[in-house]
């Protein structure tokens, strides 16, 4: 089959990539040197074209994989060669910023950073933010229900999507493009598409909720000796800072040491005397008042011996320095032969002991060279970066099992933010039971009876 | 058929109500004098019993209607007589309050006020709050995705549910009872049950997210001449009060006059000089600081001529007085011959003109005596209370159409909070398109192929 013939009645030549052109394409930003295996890559510009593509694929039983910014961390954009790839990169129009409704309407291929820039110009904030902001597209972000650094204050993607338009496997356009905050008119269909990693439909547009741009930003690094004190201080901050607490990131000592000893731009704000380091951030409406309040909170916490040590950012460049420490995982990864990363979710009270146990057992595994833990502790979300000496499947699985196997018992999840994709499929049963998985399969076969949408992923 | 025989192998005698006993039951708290039409009422005490009931009903093709607190406002607990009614009133156990995870685990029949009391004792807040708190049960609340007075700060029910357990029409228990805040492990099944008014499954348990109990509460009434100034002031407050703004309620002049002229306990905080009255509330971490901040905000807004007049609550009893004005709809309804109420959602910028037009056209309808508008303007959610002289279907429909017909064009919804049930079924197509409704039907037939769950409701 020559796929061009199927699509060239409604797509221009430049919108259909095949053969040689595929060599310039890839399935992930970290694998740019591996040419893409696919029948073709299609570059639709609007919803109508996506709908037509899906009609053709449905009629011809062609599997479809959607490519957004290709920054996912679970293999969910991988292909084997028999697929039509729909790339959303030309669905890149910002359609409207409505200042009074505080919404932005975008096509699904708009890059996160472009949304930030456009909204900030209008004095508004789209709060979702994470390292891949320069590449990740809103369609991919919604399809993975991405999280990031400010979930504590603003929620995950699911909470920020007001309206959504998606195309079903049969090519039907489901348009729920409303700007309203509350809508209890029957089933909330957009929930089906959010977080389903392209397996139930293709998102073509969204309306996002915006917030007022904060007028103040304060941050501090804080030292603790034991995990329980971290949890007590989290409650303390949450209560004192009310709705302003926007970040509460925990870094285990050895991670902090590594993160702050690599180069000048990430020197340590606090000495290496503590077992746990917390980076807190607050966003508010008045820099002068909020800074005072923040400082008083820290002083009082020191006085009450809730914390052992604290250093507050004195300027915005200090704030950026603090966040660079937490955000730049290259300072960990660059020193690893090979790396394996994790994104687990667990109830907050268990985190201290669970992570300590993992540290101990991981370090006993032959081939494991480094173990670093850190994460969004206020969301119960911890990341592990494990450095190892080889790429054998056996070693990989031993590490996986070490981190995942205890989660079931404590009601955790193998994926807090990143999704399941291909890489976590084998572990899904550790956090979802048989009845849940059966119901997921029922949804999948209902929405995609031929199994054409992102085959092999998730289930 | 004698339904007792079907259920008495696993339910005790007192858990099966039939015949005479049904005369003491009803389908809504406002219709206690109408005996319930049903085959029987079953009072399960645990999930296993609900599952067994559903298995029997499924085998015998018996329609099932779930009764929670019976406070819904859309007829969604009405029956015609051939149904098995499952009442959740004995599923009333608070299973756990986990202070460290800040969660509460409850069976679905627990009454909202009991959740408030139990969590407040532990210094924690379950923020959902509305007039029917003394009767509404958490299962009904989740099934209607209820809103209320503090959605602006804390979100609707959907955002407050972490874990959920439900029984499908075939009796399978779907248990997603996790305490974690983030979980992107495949499809988020609880979203199916939230807001689906008992048409896709029966909720037996939930885990709710709790917040720190606020340490300060401030409120003020503010006067405006035009709607645009209200919207500007909303943005102003949102920016200045950052995450503390918890309520921003708009009351149209004539509603304010009526609400404050009925008795001593609701005397007017501001004179009758303005066209719009806004009640704002902020919840924070420190009464002294927050009160100062709140007062400064009002003074500055007066100086900048953003607002015409303001009166701040000087004490908690003032705060309660202010809220009594807004909350006690009896001060409106008691003076109506018959009443008809509305709960619409629309983009914030349209609210001023849309409501004014409705006022004008409603007042022209013969038989309409009073029209009152007020609502959660920051959520784009306005309520109408219409007083009328008779109960004719014709008058009812004219009023419905007057309020609903313009919503489609501006992307509004016929239900912001209350759901669709029976009463709004005819208007669903005004805010959801054919493709959306078809997809809803597909979900419904997938989850409930025999159409046994809350028949005739929603779709
Ligand atoms: C440096 C770095 C930091 C990161 N930090 C975070 C973080 O803090 N939090 C977090 O949550 N994630 C994080 N991620 C992961 C990743 O950025 C997110 O998952 C992001 O949301 C993916 O967006 P994307 O456009 O790259 O999607 P892609 O990788 O292109 O696709 C992701 C999935 O969505 C599907 N998809 C894409 N577009 C559509 C569409 N329009 N319709 C339907 N399905 C679609 C794809 O088929 C695939 O299954 C990080 C990644 C990197 C590389
Ligand atoms: C004075 C007053 C003020 C109100 N204010 C508000 C408000 O501000 N905001 C708001 O959103 N609502 C408000 N409501 C409406 C109502 O209180 C809410 O809809 C509430 O959530 C209903 O809860 P309930 O337990 O009474 O449910 P019910 O009325 O018993 O049931 C509601 C629906 O849910 C289904 N259901 C009940 N329990 C279950 C279960 N366990 N599993 C599956 N389905 C179930 C029922 O079949 C029905 O379809 C108000 C009502 C009154 C009377």
Short mmCIF file of N, CA and C in Angstrom, two decimals, chain B residues 54-203:
data_model
loop_
_atom_site.label_atom_id
_atom_site.label_comp_id
_atom_site.label_asym_id
_atom_site.label_seq_id
_atom_site.Cartn_x
_atom_site.Cartn_y
_atom_site.Cartn_z
N UNK B 54 -27.17 -6.22 43.65
CA UNK B 54 -27.06 -5.94 42.21
C UNK B 54 -27.05 -7.22 41.39
N UNK B 55 -26.43 -8.26 41.92
CA UNK B 55 -26.44 -9.54 41.19
C UNK B 55 -27.86 -10.05 41.01
N UNK B 56 -28.63 -9.98 42.08
CA UNK B 56 -30.02 -10.43 42.01
C UNK B 56 -30.81 -9.57 41.03
N UNK B 57 -30.65 -8.26 41.14
CA UNK B 57 -31.41 -7.37 40.27
C UNK B 57 -31.03 -7.59 38.80
N UNK B 58 -29.75 -7.80 38.57
CA UNK B 58 -29.29 -8.02 37.20
C UNK B 58 -29.90 -9.30 36.63
N UNK B 59 -29.84 -10.36 37.45
CA UNK B 59 -30.41 -11.63 36.98
C UNK B 59 -31.91 -11.52 36.71
N UNK B 60 -32.58 -10.71 37.51
CA UNK B 60 -34.03 -10.64 37.40
C UNK B 60 -34.52 -9.40 36.64
N UNK B 61 -33.59 -8.72 35.98
CA UNK B 61 -33.96 -7.53 35.20
C UNK B 61 -34.73 -6.50 36.00
N UNK B 62 -34.32 -6.30 37.24
CA UNK B 62 -35.03 -5.33 38.07
C UNK B 62 -34.33 -3.96 38.03
N UNK B 63 -35.05 -2.92 37.68
CA UNK B 63 -34.47 -1.58 37.70
C UNK B 63 -34.12 -1.16 39.14
N UNK B 64 -33.06 -0.38 39.27
CA UNK B 64 -32.56 0.01 40.59
C UNK B 64 -32.40 1.54 40.66
N UNK B 65 -32.95 2.13 41.69
CA UNK B 65 -32.72 3.56 41.94
C UNK B 65 -32.05 3.70 43.30
N UNK B 66 -30.94 4.44 43.34
CA UNK B 66 -30.24 4.63 44.61
C UNK B 66 -30.74 5.90 45.29
N UNK B 67 -31.01 5.78 46.57
CA UNK B 67 -31.42 6.94 47.36
C UNK B 67 -30.34 7.31 48.36
N UNK B 68 -29.84 8.53 48.26
CA UNK B 68 -28.93 9.06 49.27
C UNK B 68 -29.74 9.93 50.22
N UNK B 69 -29.33 11.19 50.35
CA UNK B 69 -30.03 12.11 51.25
C UNK B 69 -31.30 12.69 50.66
N UNK B 70 -31.59 12.40 49.40
CA UNK B 70 -32.81 12.84 48.72
C UNK B 70 -32.95 14.36 48.70
N UNK B 71 -31.86 15.04 48.51
CA UNK B 71 -31.90 16.51 48.46
C UNK B 71 -31.62 17.06 47.07
N UNK B 72 -31.42 16.17 46.09
CA UNK B 72 -31.14 16.67 44.74
C UNK B 72 -32.28 17.54 44.24
N UNK B 73 -31.98 18.40 43.29
CA UNK B 73 -32.98 19.37 42.85
C UNK B 73 -33.44 19.13 41.42
N UNK B 74 -33.24 17.90 40.92
CA UNK B 74 -33.57 17.63 39.52
C UNK B 74 -34.42 16.37 39.32
N UNK B 75 -35.02 15.87 40.39
CA UNK B 75 -35.90 14.70 40.24
C UNK B 75 -35.16 13.40 40.02
N UNK B 76 -33.89 13.34 40.38
CA UNK B 76 -33.12 12.16 40.00
C UNK B 76 -33.32 10.98 40.94
N UNK B 77 -34.10 11.13 42.00
CA UNK B 77 -34.41 9.99 42.85
C UNK B 77 -35.88 9.58 42.73
N UNK B 78 -36.57 10.13 41.75
CA UNK B 78 -37.98 9.76 41.56
C UNK B 78 -38.11 8.33 41.05
N UNK B 79 -39.24 7.71 41.37
CA UNK B 79 -39.48 6.33 40.94
C UNK B 79 -40.88 6.23 40.36
N UNK B 80 -41.15 5.14 39.64
CA UNK B 80 -42.52 4.94 39.16
C UNK B 80 -43.19 3.73 39.79
N UNK B 81 -42.43 2.87 40.44
CA UNK B 81 -43.08 1.77 41.16
C UNK B 81 -42.49 0.40 40.88
N UNK B 82 -41.85 0.25 39.75
CA UNK B 82 -41.31 -1.08 39.40
C UNK B 82 -39.85 -1.24 39.82
N UNK B 83 -39.34 -0.32 40.62
CA UNK B 83 -37.91 -0.33 40.94
C UNK B 83 -37.61 -0.90 42.33
N UNK B 84 -36.43 -1.46 42.42
CA UNK B 84 -35.83 -1.73 43.72
C UNK B 84 -35.10 -0.45 44.11
N UNK B 85 -35.40 0.08 45.29
CA UNK B 85 -34.67 1.25 45.76
C UNK B 85 -33.60 0.80 46.74
N UNK B 86 -32.37 1.19 46.48
CA UNK B 86 -31.28 0.95 47.44
C UNK B 86 -31.06 2.25 48.19
N UNK B 87 -31.31 2.24 49.47
CA UNK B 87 -31.02 3.43 50.25
C UNK B 87 -29.67 3.22 50.96
N UNK B 88 -28.84 4.24 50.91
CA UNK B 88 -27.51 4.10 51.50
C UNK B 88 -27.45 4.52 52.97
N UNK B 89 -28.61 4.76 53.57
CA UNK B 89 -28.59 5.35 54.92
C UNK B 89 -27.86 4.51 55.97
N UNK B 90 -27.76 3.20 55.77
CA UNK B 90 -27.02 2.41 56.76
C UNK B 90 -25.56 2.18 56.37
N UNK B 91 -25.21 2.67 55.22
CA UNK B 91 -23.78 2.67 54.85
C UNK B 91 -23.19 3.95 55.44
N UNK B 92 -23.28 4.04 56.75
CA UNK B 92 -23.02 5.34 57.39
C UNK B 92 -21.80 5.35 58.29
N UNK B 93 -20.82 4.52 57.96
CA UNK B 93 -19.65 4.45 58.82
C UNK B 93 -18.51 5.35 58.32
N UNK B 94 -17.99 6.13 59.23
CA UNK B 94 -16.73 6.83 58.96
C UNK B 94 -15.64 5.83 59.29
N UNK B 95 -14.91 5.38 58.31
CA UNK B 95 -13.97 4.29 58.56
C UNK B 95 -12.64 4.77 59.11
N UNK B 96 -12.19 5.92 58.67
CA UNK B 96 -10.88 6.37 59.14
C UNK B 96 -10.67 7.84 58.80
N UNK B 97 -10.04 8.54 59.74
CA UNK B 97 -9.47 9.85 59.40
C UNK B 97 -7.97 9.69 59.54
N UNK B 98 -7.25 9.92 58.46
CA UNK B 98 -5.80 9.76 58.45
C UNK B 98 -5.20 11.16 58.44
N UNK B 99 -4.74 11.58 59.61
CA UNK B 99 -4.29 12.98 59.74
C UNK B 99 -3.04 13.25 58.90
N UNK B 100 -2.15 12.28 58.84
CA UNK B 100 -0.90 12.51 58.11
C UNK B 100 -1.16 12.57 56.60
N UNK B 101 -2.02 11.69 56.11
CA UNK B 101 -2.36 11.73 54.68
C UNK B 101 -3.40 12.82 54.39
N UNK B 102 -3.99 13.34 55.43
CA UNK B 102 -5.10 14.29 55.31
C UNK B 102 -6.21 13.74 54.41
N UNK B 103 -6.72 12.59 54.86
CA UNK B 103 -7.83 11.96 54.12
C UNK B 103 -8.86 11.44 55.11
N UNK B 104 -10.08 11.29 54.64
CA UNK B 104 -11.11 10.60 55.40
C UNK B 104 -11.71 9.52 54.51
N UNK B 105 -11.92 8.35 55.09
CA UNK B 105 -12.50 7.23 54.35
C UNK B 105 -13.90 6.97 54.91
N UNK B 106 -14.89 7.03 54.05
CA UNK B 106 -16.28 6.89 54.52
C UNK B 106 -17.09 5.99 53.61
N UNK B 107 -18.08 5.35 54.21
CA UNK B 107 -19.10 4.69 53.39
C UNK B 107 -19.97 5.77 52.75
N UNK B 108 -20.68 5.39 51.71
CA UNK B 108 -21.35 6.41 50.90
C UNK B 108 -22.56 7.05 51.55
N UNK B 109 -23.07 6.44 52.63
CA UNK B 109 -24.25 7.03 53.26
C UNK B 109 -23.94 8.03 54.36
N UNK B 110 -22.69 8.37 54.56
CA UNK B 110 -22.36 9.33 55.62
C UNK B 110 -22.83 10.74 55.21
N UNK B 111 -23.48 11.40 56.14
CA UNK B 111 -24.04 12.74 55.89
C UNK B 111 -22.93 13.79 55.93
N UNK B 112 -23.01 14.75 55.04
CA UNK B 112 -21.95 15.76 54.91
C UNK B 112 -21.61 16.42 56.25
N UNK B 113 -22.62 16.81 56.98
CA UNK B 113 -22.36 17.49 58.25
C UNK B 113 -21.56 16.61 59.22
N UNK B 114 -21.80 15.33 59.17
CA UNK B 114 -21.03 14.43 60.04
C UNK B 114 -19.57 14.37 59.63
N UNK B 115 -19.32 14.49 58.35
CA UNK B 115 -17.93 14.56 57.87
C UNK B 115 -17.30 15.85 58.37
N UNK B 116 -18.03 16.96 58.27
CA UNK B 116 -17.51 18.24 58.78
C UNK B 116 -17.13 18.12 60.25
N UNK B 117 -18.05 17.59 61.03
CA UNK B 117 -17.81 17.53 62.48
C UNK B 117 -16.61 16.65 62.80
N UNK B 118 -16.56 15.50 62.16
CA UNK B 118 -15.48 14.57 62.48
C UNK B 118 -14.12 15.13 62.06
N UNK B 119 -14.06 15.79 60.94
CA UNK B 119 -12.76 16.28 60.47
C UNK B 119 -12.34 17.52 61.26
N UNK B 120 -13.28 18.37 61.59
CA UNK B 120 -12.94 19.57 62.35
C UNK B 120 -12.36 19.22 63.71
N UNK B 121 -12.86 18.16 64.30
CA UNK B 121 -12.29 17.71 65.57
C UNK B 121 -10.80 17.39 65.44
N UNK B 122 -10.39 17.02 64.24
CA UNK B 122 -8.99 16.68 64.03
C UNK B 122 -8.21 17.87 63.44
N UNK B 123 -8.83 19.02 63.44
CA UNK B 123 -8.15 20.21 62.90
C UNK B 123 -8.09 20.22 61.38
N UNK B 124 -8.96 19.48 60.76
CA UNK B 124 -8.94 19.40 59.29
C UNK B 124 -10.28 19.83 58.72
N UNK B 125 -10.26 20.18 57.47
CA UNK B 125 -11.46 20.71 56.81
C UNK B 125 -11.82 19.86 55.60
N UNK B 126 -13.09 19.44 55.52
CA UNK B 126 -13.60 18.98 54.23
C UNK B 126 -14.39 20.15 53.66
N UNK B 127 -13.85 20.81 52.62
CA UNK B 127 -14.32 22.14 52.26
C UNK B 127 -15.69 22.21 51.61
N UNK B 128 -16.17 21.12 51.08
CA UNK B 128 -17.47 21.17 50.41
C UNK B 128 -18.55 21.57 51.39
N UNK B 129 -19.40 22.51 50.99
CA UNK B 129 -20.39 23.01 51.94
C UNK B 129 -21.56 23.63 51.20
N UNK B 130 -22.75 23.24 51.60
CA UNK B 130 -23.94 23.89 51.02
C UNK B 130 -25.13 23.65 51.92
N UNK B 131 -26.21 24.35 51.60
CA UNK B 131 -27.39 24.39 52.46
C UNK B 131 -27.89 23.03 52.92
N UNK B 132 -27.80 22.01 52.08
CA UNK B 132 -28.39 20.71 52.42
C UNK B 132 -27.43 19.83 53.21
N UNK B 133 -26.41 20.43 53.83
CA UNK B 133 -25.36 19.64 54.48
C UNK B 133 -25.86 18.70 55.57
N UNK B 134 -26.98 19.01 56.17
CA UNK B 134 -27.51 18.17 57.24
C UNK B 134 -28.21 16.92 56.75
N UNK B 135 -28.49 16.85 55.45
CA UNK B 135 -29.18 15.68 54.89
C UNK B 135 -28.39 14.99 53.79
N UNK B 136 -27.74 15.77 52.95
CA UNK B 136 -27.06 15.18 51.79
C UNK B 136 -25.98 14.21 52.24
N UNK B 137 -25.91 13.08 51.53
CA UNK B 137 -24.91 12.05 51.86
C UNK B 137 -23.78 12.09 50.84
N UNK B 138 -22.64 11.60 51.26
CA UNK B 138 -21.48 11.75 50.40
C UNK B 138 -21.65 10.97 49.08
N UNK B 139 -22.37 9.85 49.11
CA UNK B 139 -22.61 9.11 47.87
C UNK B 139 -23.42 9.92 46.88
N UNK B 140 -24.45 10.59 47.38
CA UNK B 140 -25.26 11.47 46.53
C UNK B 140 -24.45 12.67 46.06
N UNK B 141 -23.64 13.17 46.95
CA UNK B 141 -22.81 14.34 46.64
C UNK B 141 -21.82 14.00 45.52
N UNK B 142 -21.18 12.84 45.64
CA UNK B 142 -20.23 12.44 44.59
C UNK B 142 -20.99 12.14 43.29
N UNK B 143 -22.14 11.51 43.41
CA UNK B 143 -22.92 11.16 42.21
C UNK B 143 -23.46 12.39 41.50
N UNK B 144 -23.54 13.52 42.20
CA UNK B 144 -23.99 14.75 41.53
C UNK B 144 -22.83 15.73 41.33
N UNK B 145 -21.63 15.36 41.73
CA UNK B 145 -20.47 16.27 41.66
C UNK B 145 -20.86 17.65 42.20
N UNK B 146 -21.32 17.67 43.44
CA UNK B 146 -21.87 18.89 44.02
C UNK B 146 -20.82 20.00 44.12
N UNK B 147 -21.33 21.23 44.18
CA UNK B 147 -20.47 22.39 44.25
C UNK B 147 -20.63 23.10 45.59
N UNK B 148 -21.28 24.25 45.57
CA UNK B 148 -21.52 24.96 46.81
C UNK B 148 -20.73 26.25 46.90
N UNK B 149 -20.48 26.67 48.13
CA UNK B 149 -20.02 28.04 48.35
C UNK B 149 -18.51 28.22 48.22
N UNK B 150 -17.74 27.15 48.21
CA UNK B 150 -16.29 27.36 48.24
C UNK B 150 -15.53 26.70 47.10
N UNK B 151 -16.24 26.55 46.00
CA UNK B 151 -15.64 25.95 44.81
C UNK B 151 -14.44 26.77 44.33
N UNK B 152 -14.57 28.07 44.42
CA UNK B 152 -13.53 28.99 43.96
C UNK B 152 -12.17 28.63 44.54
N UNK B 153 -12.12 28.33 45.82
CA UNK B 153 -10.84 28.02 46.47
C UNK B 153 -10.52 26.52 46.43
N UNK B 154 -11.54 25.68 46.60
CA UNK B 154 -11.25 24.26 46.82
C UNK B 154 -11.72 23.33 45.71
N UNK B 155 -12.49 23.83 44.77
CA UNK B 155 -12.95 22.96 43.68
C UNK B 155 -14.27 22.27 43.99
N UNK B 156 -14.81 21.65 42.96
CA UNK B 156 -16.05 20.88 43.12
C UNK B 156 -15.70 19.50 43.69
N UNK B 157 -16.73 18.71 43.92
CA UNK B 157 -16.51 17.39 44.50
C UNK B 157 -15.47 16.59 43.72
N UNK B 158 -15.54 16.65 42.41
CA UNK B 158 -14.60 15.87 41.57
C UNK B 158 -13.14 16.06 42.01
N UNK B 159 -12.82 17.25 42.45
CA UNK B 159 -11.44 17.52 42.83
C UNK B 159 -11.10 17.05 44.24
N UNK B 160 -12.10 16.66 44.96
CA UNK B 160 -11.88 16.31 46.37
C UNK B 160 -11.93 14.81 46.62
N UNK B 161 -12.23 14.04 45.58
CA UNK B 161 -12.31 12.59 45.73
C UNK B 161 -10.98 11.96 45.32
N UNK B 162 -10.33 11.30 46.24
CA UNK B 162 -9.08 10.60 45.91
C UNK B 162 -9.35 9.14 45.56
N UNK B 163 -10.15 8.48 46.37
CA UNK B 163 -10.43 7.07 46.15
C UNK B 163 -11.92 6.83 46.08
N UNK B 164 -12.31 5.76 45.40
CA UNK B 164 -13.73 5.49 45.26
C UNK B 164 -13.95 4.00 45.06
N UNK B 165 -15.03 3.50 45.63
CA UNK B 165 -15.42 2.11 45.40
C UNK B 165 -16.85 2.14 44.89
N UNK B 166 -17.11 1.37 43.84
CA UNK B 166 -18.46 1.35 43.28
C UNK B 166 -18.82 -0.07 42.87
N UNK B 167 -20.11 -0.34 42.83
CA UNK B 167 -20.60 -1.64 42.40
C UNK B 167 -21.25 -1.46 41.04
N UNK B 168 -20.88 -2.30 40.09
CA UNK B 168 -21.46 -2.19 38.74
C UNK B 168 -22.84 -2.85 38.72
N UNK B 169 -23.51 -2.68 37.60
CA UNK B 169 -24.85 -3.24 37.46
C UNK B 169 -24.84 -4.76 37.62
N UNK B 170 -23.73 -5.39 37.28
CA UNK B 170 -23.66 -6.85 37.41
C UNK B 170 -23.22 -7.30 38.79
N UNK B 171 -22.92 -6.32 39.65
CA UNK B 171 -22.53 -6.68 41.01
C UNK B 171 -21.04 -6.76 41.24
N UNK B 172 -20.26 -6.41 40.24
CA UNK B 172 -18.80 -6.40 40.42
C UNK B 172 -18.38 -5.18 41.25
N UNK B 173 -17.51 -5.42 42.20
CA UNK B 173 -17.01 -4.31 43.01
C UNK B 173 -15.77 -3.72 42.35
N UNK B 174 -15.85 -2.46 41.97
CA UNK B 174 -14.68 -1.77 41.42
C UNK B 174 -14.09 -0.94 42.55
N UNK B 175 -12.97 -1.40 43.05
CA UNK B 175 -12.39 -0.72 44.20
C UNK B 175 -11.14 0.05 43.79
N UNK B 176 -11.24 1.35 43.84
CA UNK B 176 -10.08 2.21 43.55
C UNK B 176 -9.85 3.06 44.79
N UNK B 177 -9.60 2.39 45.90
CA UNK B 177 -9.56 3.07 47.19
C UNK B 177 -8.14 3.47 47.56
N UNK B 178 -7.64 4.46 46.87
CA UNK B 178 -6.28 4.92 47.18
C UNK B 178 -6.34 6.29 47.84
N UNK B 179 -5.31 6.52 48.67
CA UNK B 179 -5.23 7.81 49.36
C UNK B 179 -4.31 8.77 48.64
N UNK B 180 -3.80 8.35 47.50
CA UNK B 180 -2.77 9.17 46.87
C UNK B 180 -3.36 10.29 46.03
N UNK B 181 -2.61 11.37 45.96
CA UNK B 181 -3.07 12.59 45.30
C UNK B 181 -2.87 12.49 43.79
N UNK B 182 -1.79 11.82 43.41
CA UNK B 182 -1.48 11.69 41.99
C UNK B 182 -1.49 10.22 41.61
N UNK B 183 -2.17 9.89 40.54
CA UNK B 183 -2.15 8.51 40.09
C UNK B 183 -2.44 8.47 38.60
N UNK B 184 -1.39 8.40 37.81
CA UNK B 184 -1.58 8.29 36.36
C UNK B 184 -1.34 6.86 35.88
N UNK B 185 -1.82 5.90 36.67
CA UNK B 185 -1.68 4.52 36.22
C UNK B 185 -2.92 4.14 35.43
N UNK B 186 -2.88 4.42 34.15
CA UNK B 186 -3.96 4.10 33.21
C UNK B 186 -5.22 4.92 33.49
N UNK B 187 -6.38 4.44 33.04
CA UNK B 187 -7.59 5.27 33.07
C UNK B 187 -8.04 5.56 34.49
N UNK B 188 -8.50 6.77 34.70
CA UNK B 188 -8.97 7.20 36.01
C UNK B 188 -10.45 6.85 36.14
N UNK B 189 -10.71 5.63 36.55
CA UNK B 189 -12.08 5.09 36.50
C UNK B 189 -13.06 5.83 37.39
N UNK B 190 -12.57 6.42 38.48
CA UNK B 190 -13.53 7.08 39.37
C UNK B 190 -14.27 8.21 38.67
N UNK B 191 -13.64 8.79 37.65
CA UNK B 191 -14.31 9.87 36.92
C UNK B 191 -15.63 9.43 36.30
N UNK B 192 -15.74 8.14 35.99
CA UNK B 192 -16.98 7.63 35.41
C UNK B 192 -18.15 7.76 36.39
N UNK B 193 -17.87 7.51 37.66
CA UNK B 193 -18.95 7.46 38.64
C UNK B 193 -19.28 8.84 39.22
N UNK B 194 -18.27 9.72 39.22
CA UNK B 194 -18.50 11.06 39.77
C UNK B 194 -19.43 11.82 38.82
N UNK B 195 -20.52 12.32 39.36
CA UNK B 195 -21.43 13.13 38.56
C UNK B 195 -22.36 12.37 37.63
N UNK B 196 -22.40 11.04 37.73
CA UNK B 196 -23.27 10.33 36.78
C UNK B 196 -24.61 9.92 37.39
N UNK B 197 -24.95 10.51 38.52
CA UNK B 197 -26.30 10.41 39.10
C UNK B 197 -26.84 8.98 39.19
N UNK B 198 -25.97 8.07 39.58
CA UNK B 198 -26.43 6.70 39.80
C UNK B 198 -26.80 5.93 38.55
N UNK B 199 -26.38 6.41 37.37
CA UNK B 199 -26.76 5.72 36.14
C UNK B 199 -25.69 4.77 35.63
N UNK B 200 -24.50 4.78 36.25
CA UNK B 200 -23.42 3.91 35.77
C UNK B 200 -22.91 2.93 36.84
N UNK B 201 -23.36 3.09 38.06
CA UNK B 201 -22.91 2.21 39.13
C UNK B 201 -23.32 2.80 40.46
N UNK B 202 -23.12 2.01 41.51
CA UNK B 202 -23.52 2.46 42.85
C UNK B 202 -22.28 2.65 43.69
N UNK B 203 -22.10 3.85 44.18
CA UNK B 203 -20.92 4.18 44.97
C UNK B 203 -21.12 3.66 46.40
#
